Coordinates of C-alpha atoms and ligand atoms in Angstrom, one line a residue:
M1 CA 188.9 23.8 -122.4
D2 CA 186.0 22.5 -120.5
K3 CA 184.4 25.5 -122.0
N4 CA 184.2 23.7 -125.3
S5 CA 181.1 21.4 -124.1
E6 CA 179.0 24.5 -123.2
V7 CA 179.6 25.9 -126.5
I8 CA 176.5 25.7 -128.8
P9 CA 177.9 24.6 -132.3
F10 CA 176.8 27.0 -135.0
L11 CA 174.6 23.8 -136.7
N12 CA 172.1 24.0 -133.7
D13 CA 172.3 28.0 -133.2
N14 CA 169.0 28.7 -134.4
K15 CA 167.3 32.2 -133.6
Y16 CA 164.3 31.1 -135.8
P17 CA 162.5 27.6 -136.2
G18 CA 163.2 25.2 -138.6
I19 CA 164.4 26.0 -142.2
F20 CA 163.9 29.7 -141.2
G21 CA 166.9 29.3 -139.0
W22 CA 168.9 28.8 -141.9
I23 CA 167.6 30.8 -144.8
F24 CA 167.9 34.0 -142.4
S25 CA 171.0 33.1 -141.0
T26 CA 173.7 35.7 -141.3
D27 CA 176.3 33.3 -139.9
H28 CA 178.9 33.0 -142.8
K29 CA 179.1 29.3 -142.0
K30 CA 175.4 28.6 -142.2
I31 CA 175.8 30.6 -145.7
G32 CA 178.5 28.4 -146.8
L33 CA 176.5 25.5 -146.0
L34 CA 173.4 26.9 -148.1
Y35 CA 175.7 27.5 -151.0
M36 CA 177.0 23.9 -150.5
Y37 CA 173.5 22.3 -150.2
S38 CA 172.2 24.6 -153.3
T39 CA 175.0 23.9 -155.5
L40 CA 175.3 20.4 -154.7
I41 CA 171.6 19.6 -155.8
L42 CA 172.3 21.7 -159.2
F43 CA 175.5 19.5 -159.7
I44 CA 173.2 16.3 -159.1
I45 CA 170.7 17.8 -161.7
G46 CA 173.2 18.8 -164.2
V47 CA 174.7 15.4 -163.9
I48 CA 171.6 13.5 -164.7
I49 CA 171.0 15.8 -168.0
G50 CA 174.7 15.1 -168.8
L51 CA 174.0 11.1 -168.3
L52 CA 170.9 11.7 -170.6
I53 CA 173.1 13.4 -173.1
R54 CA 175.2 10.4 -173.0
I55 CA 172.7 8.0 -173.5
E56 CA 171.4 10.0 -176.7
L57 CA 174.8 9.7 -178.0
I58 CA 175.2 5.8 -177.4
A59 CA 174.5 5.3 -181.3
P60 CA 173.9 7.3 -184.3
G61 CA 170.3 8.7 -185.0
K62 CA 167.8 9.4 -182.6
T63 CA 168.1 7.0 -179.3
I64 CA 165.9 8.8 -176.5
V65 CA 164.9 12.5 -177.6
D66 CA 164.3 14.5 -180.6
P67 CA 167.1 17.3 -181.7
Q68 CA 165.3 20.4 -180.4
T69 CA 165.1 18.6 -176.7
Y70 CA 168.9 17.7 -177.3
N71 CA 169.9 21.2 -177.8
A72 CA 168.2 22.1 -174.8
F73 CA 169.7 19.5 -172.7
F74 CA 173.1 20.5 -173.9
T75 CA 172.3 24.0 -173.1
V76 CA 170.8 23.7 -169.7
H77 CA 173.6 21.0 -168.9
G78 CA 176.1 23.6 -169.5
V79 CA 174.3 26.8 -168.1
I80 CA 173.8 24.7 -164.8
M81 CA 177.0 23.3 -164.5
I82 CA 179.1 26.8 -165.4
F83 CA 177.0 29.3 -163.7
L84 CA 175.1 27.7 -160.9
F85 CA 177.5 24.9 -160.1
V86 CA 181.1 25.6 -160.8
I87 CA 181.6 29.4 -160.3
P88 CA 179.4 29.6 -157.0
S89 CA 180.7 26.5 -155.4
I90 CA 184.0 26.7 -153.7
P91 CA 184.3 30.5 -153.3
A92 CA 180.7 30.5 -152.1
A93 CA 180.3 27.4 -150.1
F94 CA 184.2 26.6 -148.6
G95 CA 185.3 30.2 -148.6
N96 CA 182.3 31.2 -146.7
L97 CA 182.6 28.3 -144.4
F98 CA 186.2 28.8 -143.6
L99 CA 187.6 31.9 -144.8
P100 CA 186.8 33.9 -141.7
I101 CA 188.1 31.2 -139.6
Q102 CA 191.3 30.9 -141.0
I103 CA 191.8 34.6 -140.6
G104 CA 190.7 34.6 -137.1
A105 CA 187.7 36.6 -137.5
E106 CA 184.1 36.1 -136.2
D107 CA 182.4 36.3 -139.7
V108 CA 182.6 38.3 -142.9
A109 CA 182.8 42.2 -143.2
F110 CA 179.3 42.3 -144.3
P111 CA 177.2 39.5 -143.1
K112 CA 173.6 40.8 -144.2
L113 CA 175.1 41.2 -147.5
N114 CA 176.6 37.9 -147.7
L115 CA 172.9 36.6 -147.2
F116 CA 171.3 38.8 -149.8
S117 CA 174.3 37.2 -152.0
W118 CA 172.7 33.7 -151.3
W119 CA 169.1 35.0 -152.1
L120 CA 170.2 36.5 -155.4
Y121 CA 171.8 33.1 -156.5
I122 CA 168.5 31.7 -155.6
I123 CA 166.3 34.4 -157.3
G124 CA 168.8 33.6 -160.6
L125 CA 168.2 30.2 -160.0
I126 CA 164.1 30.4 -159.9
L127 CA 164.3 32.5 -163.4
I128 CA 166.7 29.8 -165.1
L129 CA 164.5 27.2 -164.0
F130 CA 161.5 29.2 -164.9
S131 CA 162.8 29.7 -168.4
L132 CA 163.0 25.9 -168.8
F133 CA 159.2 25.3 -168.4
T134 CA 157.6 28.6 -169.5
G135 CA 157.4 30.3 -172.8
K136 CA 158.3 28.5 -176.3
G137 CA 160.8 25.9 -174.6
A138 CA 164.0 25.6 -172.7
P139 CA 166.9 27.8 -174.2
D140 CA 168.7 26.1 -177.0
T141 CA 171.8 28.3 -177.7
G142 CA 174.5 26.6 -176.0
W143 CA 175.3 28.3 -172.5
T144 CA 177.5 30.5 -174.3
F145 CA 174.3 32.4 -175.9
Y146 CA 175.9 33.5 -179.1
V147 CA 174.4 35.8 -181.1
P148 CA 172.8 36.1 -183.7
F149 CA 171.1 32.5 -183.0
S150 CA 170.4 34.0 -179.3
E151 CA 168.2 36.8 -180.5
F152 CA 166.5 35.0 -183.4
T153 CA 165.5 31.7 -181.3
T154 CA 162.1 31.6 -180.0
T155 CA 162.8 29.7 -177.2
N156 CA 163.1 31.3 -173.8
V157 CA 166.4 32.9 -173.9
S158 CA 165.4 36.6 -172.5
V159 CA 164.1 34.8 -169.0
A160 CA 167.4 32.9 -169.0
V161 CA 169.7 35.9 -169.5
I162 CA 168.0 38.0 -166.6
G163 CA 168.8 34.9 -164.5
V164 CA 172.4 34.8 -165.5
F165 CA 172.7 38.7 -164.9
I166 CA 171.2 38.1 -161.3
L167 CA 173.5 35.4 -160.4
G168 CA 176.3 37.8 -161.8
F169 CA 175.2 40.4 -159.0
S170 CA 175.6 37.5 -156.4
S171 CA 179.1 36.4 -157.3
I172 CA 180.2 40.0 -157.3
L173 CA 179.1 40.7 -154.1
T174 CA 180.4 37.8 -152.4
G175 CA 183.8 39.0 -154.1
L176 CA 183.5 42.3 -152.8
N177 CA 182.5 40.9 -149.1
F178 CA 185.9 38.6 -149.1
I179 CA 188.4 41.4 -150.5
T180 CA 186.9 43.8 -147.7
T181 CA 187.1 40.9 -145.0
V182 CA 190.9 40.0 -146.0
H183 CA 191.7 43.7 -145.6
R184 CA 189.9 44.6 -142.6
L185 CA 189.1 41.6 -140.4
R186 CA 192.4 39.5 -140.1
M187 CA 193.5 39.1 -136.6
P188 CA 196.4 41.7 -136.1
E189 CA 199.3 39.3 -136.0
M190 CA 198.4 37.8 -139.2
K191 CA 200.5 39.6 -141.7
W192 CA 199.7 39.1 -145.4
M193 CA 202.6 36.3 -145.7
K194 CA 201.3 34.5 -142.9
M195 CA 197.7 33.8 -144.6
P196 CA 196.8 30.2 -145.6
L197 CA 197.3 29.9 -149.2
F198 CA 193.3 29.0 -149.5
V199 CA 192.9 32.7 -148.5
W200 CA 195.2 34.2 -151.1
A201 CA 193.3 32.1 -153.7
L202 CA 190.1 33.4 -152.6
Y203 CA 191.6 36.8 -152.5
A204 CA 192.7 36.6 -156.1
T205 CA 189.6 35.1 -157.2
A206 CA 187.4 37.9 -155.5
W207 CA 189.3 40.3 -157.6
I208 CA 188.2 38.5 -160.9
Q209 CA 184.7 38.3 -159.5
V210 CA 184.3 41.9 -158.9
L211 CA 186.3 43.4 -162.0
A212 CA 185.0 40.6 -164.6
T213 CA 181.6 39.8 -163.7
P214 CA 180.1 43.3 -164.5
I215 CA 181.1 42.8 -168.0
L216 CA 179.2 39.4 -168.5
G217 CA 176.1 41.1 -166.9
I218 CA 176.1 44.2 -169.2
T219 CA 176.5 41.6 -171.8
V220 CA 173.5 39.3 -171.2
L221 CA 171.2 42.2 -170.5
L222 CA 172.6 43.6 -174.1
I223 CA 171.1 40.1 -175.4
F224 CA 167.9 41.1 -173.3
V225 CA 167.5 44.7 -174.6
E226 CA 168.3 43.6 -178.3
R227 CA 165.7 40.8 -177.9
M228 CA 163.1 43.1 -177.0
F229 CA 163.5 46.1 -178.7
G230 CA 165.7 45.1 -181.8
I231 CA 168.0 47.9 -181.6
G232 CA 171.1 46.4 -183.4
L233 CA 173.8 45.8 -181.0
F234 CA 174.7 42.3 -182.1
D235 CA 172.4 41.7 -185.3
P236 CA 174.6 42.6 -188.6
A237 CA 171.3 43.1 -190.1
K238 CA 170.9 45.9 -188.1
G239 CA 174.3 47.2 -188.5
G240 CA 175.2 45.2 -185.1
D241 CA 178.3 43.2 -184.7
P242 CA 178.1 39.4 -183.5
I243 CA 181.8 39.5 -183.0
L244 CA 181.5 42.2 -180.5
Y245 CA 179.2 39.8 -178.5
Q246 CA 182.1 37.3 -178.8
H247 CA 184.7 39.7 -177.5
L248 CA 182.4 40.9 -174.5
F249 CA 181.1 37.5 -173.4
W250 CA 184.8 36.1 -173.3
I251 CA 186.3 39.0 -171.5
Y252 CA 184.4 37.8 -168.6
S253 CA 184.0 34.0 -169.3
H254 CA 187.5 33.3 -169.9
P255 CA 188.5 34.8 -166.5
A256 CA 185.7 32.9 -165.1
V257 CA 187.5 29.7 -165.6
Y258 CA 189.8 31.2 -163.3
I259 CA 187.1 32.0 -160.7
M260 CA 186.4 28.2 -160.9
V261 CA 189.9 26.9 -160.8
V262 CA 191.9 29.3 -158.4
P263 CA 189.9 28.5 -155.3
A264 CA 190.3 24.7 -156.0
M265 CA 193.9 25.3 -156.3
G266 CA 193.8 26.8 -153.0
V267 CA 191.9 23.8 -151.5
I268 CA 194.7 21.4 -152.9
T269 CA 197.3 23.7 -151.4
E270 CA 195.7 23.1 -148.0
I271 CA 195.3 19.3 -148.6
I272 CA 198.9 18.6 -150.1
P273 CA 201.2 19.6 -146.8
V274 CA 199.0 18.4 -144.0
F275 CA 199.0 14.9 -145.7
A276 CA 202.6 15.3 -146.5
R277 CA 203.4 16.3 -143.2
K278 CA 205.8 18.9 -144.6
H279 CA 205.8 22.7 -144.6
I280 CA 204.3 23.8 -148.4
F281 CA 207.3 24.3 -151.1
G282 CA 207.3 27.8 -152.4
Y283 CA 204.8 29.7 -150.2
K284 CA 205.6 33.2 -151.6
A285 CA 205.2 31.6 -155.4
I286 CA 202.0 29.8 -154.5
A287 CA 200.5 33.1 -153.3
F288 CA 201.7 35.3 -155.9
S289 CA 201.0 33.0 -158.8
S290 CA 197.5 33.2 -157.9
L291 CA 197.7 36.9 -158.3
A292 CA 199.5 36.3 -161.4
I293 CA 197.0 33.8 -162.7
A294 CA 194.1 36.2 -162.2
F295 CA 195.9 39.1 -163.9
A296 CA 197.3 37.2 -166.7
G297 CA 194.0 35.2 -167.2
S298 CA 192.3 38.4 -168.1
L299 CA 194.3 39.2 -171.2
V300 CA 193.6 36.0 -173.1
W301 CA 189.8 36.0 -173.8
A302 CA 190.6 36.0 -177.9
H303 CA 192.0 32.8 -177.8
H304 CA 188.2 31.5 -178.1
M305 CA 187.8 33.5 -181.2
Y306 CA 191.0 32.2 -183.6
T307 CA 188.6 31.2 -186.2
S308 CA 186.6 34.3 -186.3
G309 CA 188.5 36.4 -188.4
M310 CA 191.0 38.3 -186.4
S311 CA 194.1 39.8 -188.0
D312 CA 197.3 37.1 -187.6
T313 CA 198.9 39.7 -185.5
A314 CA 196.1 39.5 -182.8
V315 CA 195.9 35.6 -183.3
I316 CA 199.9 35.5 -182.4
I317 CA 199.5 37.9 -179.4
F318 CA 196.7 36.1 -177.8
S319 CA 198.1 32.8 -178.5
F320 CA 201.3 34.2 -176.8
L321 CA 199.6 35.8 -173.8
T322 CA 197.7 32.3 -173.4
F323 CA 201.0 30.4 -173.1
I324 CA 202.2 32.9 -170.5
V325 CA 199.3 31.9 -168.2
A326 CA 201.1 28.3 -168.0
I327 CA 203.6 29.4 -166.4
P328 CA 202.0 30.6 -162.9
T329 CA 199.7 27.2 -163.2
A330 CA 203.0 25.0 -163.4
I331 CA 204.6 26.9 -160.5
K332 CA 201.8 25.6 -158.6
V333 CA 202.1 22.1 -159.9
F334 CA 205.7 21.9 -159.4
N335 CA 205.4 23.1 -155.7
W336 CA 202.7 20.6 -155.0
V337 CA 205.2 18.1 -156.2
A338 CA 208.0 19.4 -154.4
T339 CA 205.7 19.3 -151.2
L340 CA 205.2 15.9 -151.8
Y341 CA 208.7 15.1 -152.6
K342 CA 210.1 13.1 -149.5
G343 CA 207.2 13.9 -147.3
S344 CA 205.8 11.5 -145.1
I345 CA 202.5 10.9 -147.2
I346 CA 199.6 9.6 -145.4
V347 CA 197.1 8.3 -147.6
E348 CA 193.8 9.7 -146.8
P349 CA 190.6 10.2 -148.9
P350 CA 191.3 14.1 -149.3
L351 CA 194.6 13.5 -150.6
L352 CA 193.6 11.1 -153.2
F353 CA 191.4 13.7 -154.5
A354 CA 194.1 16.2 -154.5
L355 CA 196.4 14.0 -156.2
S356 CA 193.8 13.5 -158.9
F357 CA 193.4 17.1 -159.2
I358 CA 196.9 17.5 -160.1
F359 CA 196.8 14.5 -162.8
L360 CA 193.5 15.5 -164.3
F361 CA 194.2 19.0 -164.3
S362 CA 197.4 18.4 -165.8
I363 CA 195.7 16.8 -168.6
G364 CA 193.5 19.6 -169.2
G365 CA 196.0 22.0 -169.1
L366 CA 198.1 20.1 -171.8
T367 CA 195.2 19.9 -173.9
G368 CA 194.8 23.5 -173.3
L369 CA 197.8 24.2 -174.9
I370 CA 196.8 22.3 -178.0
L371 CA 193.5 24.8 -177.9
G372 CA 195.9 28.0 -177.2
A373 CA 198.1 27.5 -179.6
A374 CA 196.6 29.0 -183.1
G375 CA 198.0 26.5 -185.4
T376 CA 196.5 23.1 -184.0
D377 CA 193.4 25.1 -182.6
I378 CA 192.1 25.4 -186.1
H379 CA 192.0 21.6 -186.4
V380 CA 190.3 20.8 -183.2
H381 CA 188.2 24.1 -182.6
D382 CA 184.4 23.1 -181.8
T383 CA 185.1 19.5 -181.9
Y384 CA 184.7 16.9 -178.8
F385 CA 188.3 17.7 -178.1
V386 CA 187.0 21.0 -176.4
V387 CA 184.5 19.0 -174.6
G388 CA 187.4 16.4 -173.6
H389 CA 189.5 19.6 -172.5
F390 CA 187.0 21.6 -170.2
H391 CA 185.6 18.3 -168.7
Y392 CA 189.5 17.6 -167.8
T393 CA 190.0 21.1 -166.6
I394 CA 186.5 22.0 -165.0
F395 CA 185.3 18.8 -163.7
G396 CA 188.8 17.1 -163.4
G397 CA 189.8 19.9 -161.6
T398 CA 187.5 22.1 -160.0
G399 CA 185.2 19.3 -159.5
F400 CA 187.6 16.6 -157.8
G401 CA 189.0 19.9 -155.8
F402 CA 185.7 20.7 -154.5
F403 CA 185.1 16.9 -153.6
G404 CA 188.5 16.8 -152.0
A405 CA 187.1 19.8 -149.9
M406 CA 184.2 17.8 -148.8
H407 CA 186.3 15.1 -147.7
Y408 CA 189.0 17.6 -146.1
W409 CA 186.7 19.8 -144.1
F410 CA 183.6 17.4 -143.4
P411 CA 184.8 16.6 -139.9
K412 CA 185.4 20.0 -138.9
I413 CA 182.0 21.0 -140.3
Y414 CA 179.9 18.1 -138.7
G415 CA 182.1 16.9 -136.0
R416 CA 182.1 13.3 -137.3
M417 CA 184.3 11.4 -140.1
Y418 CA 182.9 9.6 -142.9
N419 CA 183.9 5.8 -143.8
K420 CA 187.0 6.3 -145.2
R421 CA 187.2 3.0 -146.9
I422 CA 183.9 3.8 -148.7
A423 CA 185.3 6.9 -149.3
T424 CA 188.3 5.6 -151.2
I425 CA 186.1 3.0 -153.3
A426 CA 183.8 6.0 -154.4
W427 CA 187.1 7.8 -155.4
A428 CA 188.6 4.8 -157.4
L429 CA 185.0 4.6 -159.2
L430 CA 185.1 8.2 -160.0
F431 CA 188.7 8.5 -161.1
I432 CA 188.3 5.3 -163.4
G433 CA 185.0 6.4 -164.7
F434 CA 185.9 9.7 -165.4
N435 CA 188.8 8.7 -167.7
I436 CA 186.7 6.2 -169.5
L437 CA 184.3 9.3 -169.9
Y438 CA 185.8 11.8 -171.1
F439 CA 189.3 10.5 -172.6
P440 CA 187.5 9.1 -175.6
M441 CA 186.3 12.6 -176.2
L442 CA 189.7 13.7 -177.0
V443 CA 190.1 11.1 -179.4
I444 CA 186.8 11.2 -181.4
G445 CA 187.3 15.2 -181.4
M446 CA 190.8 14.8 -183.1
M447 CA 189.1 12.4 -185.6
G448 CA 186.7 15.5 -186.2
M449 CA 183.6 14.6 -184.5
P450 CA 182.1 18.5 -183.8
R451 CA 180.7 19.6 -180.3
R452 CA 177.0 19.9 -179.6
Y453 CA 175.9 17.6 -182.5
Y454 CA 172.8 15.4 -182.2
D455 CA 173.9 13.1 -184.9
Y456 CA 177.1 11.9 -186.0
L457 CA 179.1 9.6 -188.7
P458 CA 180.1 5.8 -188.1
Q459 CA 183.5 6.3 -187.7
Y460 CA 182.7 8.0 -184.3
H461 CA 180.5 5.2 -182.9
T462 CA 183.1 3.2 -180.7
G463 CA 184.1 6.3 -178.9
H464 CA 180.8 7.3 -178.2
I465 CA 179.7 3.9 -176.8
I466 CA 183.2 3.9 -174.4
S467 CA 182.3 7.3 -173.3
T468 CA 178.6 6.4 -172.1
V469 CA 179.8 3.4 -170.2
G470 CA 182.2 5.4 -168.7
S471 CA 179.5 8.0 -167.5
W472 CA 177.7 5.1 -165.7
I473 CA 180.6 4.1 -163.9
L474 CA 181.2 7.8 -162.9
A475 CA 177.6 7.9 -161.9
V476 CA 177.7 5.1 -159.5
G477 CA 181.1 6.5 -157.8
L478 CA 179.1 9.9 -157.3
I479 CA 176.0 7.8 -155.6
I480 CA 178.5 5.7 -153.1
M481 CA 180.6 9.3 -152.4
F482 CA 177.2 11.0 -151.6
Y483 CA 175.6 8.4 -149.7
N484 CA 178.6 8.1 -147.6
L485 CA 178.9 11.8 -147.1
F486 CA 175.3 12.0 -146.2
K487 CA 175.2 9.0 -144.0
S488 CA 177.8 10.4 -141.9
I489 CA 176.6 13.8 -141.0
K490 CA 174.3 11.8 -138.4
H491 CA 175.9 8.7 -138.0
G492 CA 179.5 8.9 -138.6
E493 CA 182.2 8.4 -135.7
K494 CA 182.6 11.6 -133.6
V495 CA 185.9 13.3 -133.9
G496 CA 187.7 16.1 -132.1
K497 CA 189.0 19.4 -132.9
N498 CA 191.8 18.4 -135.3
P499 CA 191.8 15.0 -137.0
W500 CA 193.9 15.4 -139.6
E501 CA 196.7 17.1 -137.4
A502 CA 196.5 20.3 -139.8
A503 CA 197.9 23.7 -138.5
T504 CA 195.7 26.4 -139.9
L505 CA 193.2 28.3 -137.4
E506 CA 189.9 26.4 -138.3
W507 CA 191.6 23.2 -136.8
T508 CA 192.1 25.0 -133.2
T509 CA 188.3 25.4 -132.9
P510 CA 185.8 22.7 -131.9
S511 CA 184.2 20.5 -134.5
P512 CA 181.5 21.8 -135.5
P513 CA 182.9 25.2 -134.8
P514 CA 180.6 27.6 -132.3
T515 CA 178.5 30.5 -133.7
L516 CA 181.3 33.3 -133.4
N517 CA 183.9 30.7 -134.5
F518 CA 186.4 30.5 -131.5
V519 CA 185.7 29.8 -127.9
S520 CA 188.4 32.4 -126.9
E521 CA 190.4 34.8 -128.5
P522 CA 192.4 33.0 -131.4
K523 CA 196.2 33.0 -130.9
L524 CA 198.5 32.6 -133.8
T525 CA 201.5 30.2 -132.4
R526 CA 202.8 28.9 -135.7
G527 CA 202.8 29.2 -139.6
P528 CA 199.8 27.8 -141.3
Y529 CA 201.9 24.9 -142.7
D530 CA 204.1 24.4 -139.7
Y531 CA 203.2 21.1 -138.1
K532 CA 206.2 20.5 -135.8
G533 CA 204.5 19.8 -132.3
V534 CA 201.2 20.2 -133.4
E535 CA 198.8 18.4 -131.0
E536 CA 197.3 15.1 -131.3
D537 CA 194.0 15.0 -131.6
E538 CA 192.1 15.2 -128.6
Q539 CA 189.9 12.2 -128.2
Y540 CA 186.2 13.2 -128.2
S541 CA 184.7 12.4 -124.9
Ligands
HEM601 C1 178.5 12.9 -165.1 C2 178.9 14.1 -165.6 C3 178.6 14.8 -166.8 C4 178.4 14.4 -168.1 C5 178.2 12.9 -168.4 C6 178.6 15.2 -169.3 C7 178.5 15.1 -170.5 C8 178.7 16.2 -171.4 C9 178.6 15.6 -172.8 C10 178.4 14.8 -173.5 C11 178.5 17.1 -173.1 C12 178.5 17.6 -174.9 C13 177.1 17.7 -175.4 C14 177.4 18.1 -176.8 O1 178.1 18.7 -177.3 O2 176.2 17.8 -177.5 C15 178.8 18.2 -172.3 C16 178.7 19.4 -172.4 C17 179.1 20.3 -171.4 N1 179.5 20.2 -170.1 FE1 179.1 17.9 -169.3 N2 179.2 16.2 -168.4 C18 179.2 16.2 -167.0 C19 179.7 17.0 -166.1 C20 179.8 18.1 -166.7 C21 180.5 19.3 -165.1 C22 180.7 18.9 -163.8 C23 180.7 20.4 -166.1 C24 181.2 21.3 -165.3 C25 181.9 21.6 -164.2 C26 180.3 20.2 -167.2 C27 180.1 21.4 -168.1 C28 179.7 21.3 -169.3 C29 179.7 22.0 -170.4 C30 179.9 24.0 -170.2 C31 178.9 21.6 -171.8 C32 178.9 22.7 -172.7 C33 179.2 22.0 -173.6 C34 179.7 23.2 -175.0 O3 179.7 24.2 -174.8 O4 179.9 22.6 -176.1 N3 179.9 18.9 -167.7 N4 178.8 17.3 -171.0
CU602 CU1 189.6 31.0 -172.5

């Protein structure tokens, strides 16, 4: 393989000078990195606003901002984290980077559409940023834009919802591209049951993106229309129905939580067998449970609406369906644990993130059952218990899955390794800070602390102090983690093709991969989790 040294890695292959070589590139890997950098910047902005929220809440009464600004803070924090970070992050960043390589393809099915999707993301982002600084102030509705408030408020909701509408298109097009890519561009030897499970997870996600996202697009567009023309869709005073809005919103937004977490589960499924040196336990069960989650997860939207006045029968049906989703989810967790069982476990940073994903996501799932059960939900509905629950699921799950992906694929993307000791220290701080930050939220939520409140009663004070201190520990962990990764892009130790001795196709091509992904026609010599005789990493020379 002397040819490797002549191959230009995708990072240096520039048709245009400077930044244009990136923002006009149709290479799926560059687009993946564009998404990764843009979603990470948004994540950092979202975190800074989250830290400000926590500082405001460290004591009752006013601490740093007035109530109106506070409302803008939690709205913008939520909108950024959901629509600009977690939904696009793993599929658009790591899916773009590795889906084609894992199936032996040169690119996605529609490379130009892929670039266009990123541009739509940026346009949506610009509109949302625009909405913060123009008109009569940043939106203050919460990220759910619940009517009728979102129609009466004078803040800049109209611009923000158009931004969300455009982001929806970006997501749909990415999904469409991935579905077509998986169907049409797999190398011939790669049958469905030989695909890496990350590809399966992305495939299931792509279907949700294509089928559910249009509903969100229409819904936010209807808010815009009603704000502009006052035609009485959702406003009861004009004969509209606010509950209709909630149905439409959650018919998308519940499946959206699976857009966020199924790809992360895919990442975990790649990491665990590599570091347990064992074939994944229950390949088919994991593949089909991704599809099952996508399907069953589309039927449970009304569990967000138990308190909105549905019939008892409806409540019971939606509660039952919600519990059904726990089955394919639990199948995955059992299979990960079974893979680890009696494995020859090698503790490396990606595995630490994967293990904390399992732990934190399980707490998220269990608290989710408390919310999914109609009886207990009545007590904790709209309290901090909900805030604790979804941070455990989405940040503890998807967020840690994303960090795991960064640490797992970093050497492949940049051809260098980060400092593993620093990565481990960062991980420990993240994990500890995370629990100190969010666990008290579950407790004060059960005590009755309402969600989205500026001020609170003295009995919640201790919980808020602990939580705010936790947010600082977490922030230190993030700074160390990003510093370590960022520095290693240029200064990390060089690595060869396959530093983890993994078996999927991306590890058979040079690090970083060349523009068309493979130096010579890729060959499928083993299953994706078959580690027998995986070649030791060649030293970089
Ligand atoms: C340092 C990290 C973070 C901190 C300190 C933080 C803190 C908070 C706090 C205190 C609230 C509640 C605001 C209120 O109810 O008044 C909140 C809300 C929210 N957070 Fe975070 N958060 C962080 C990271 C994240 C991440 C990574 C995500 C998504 C992946 C996220 C998604 C949300 C959403 C969607 C809301 C809206 C809450 C609602 O609808 O009531 N947050 N965050
Ligand atoms: Cu839901």
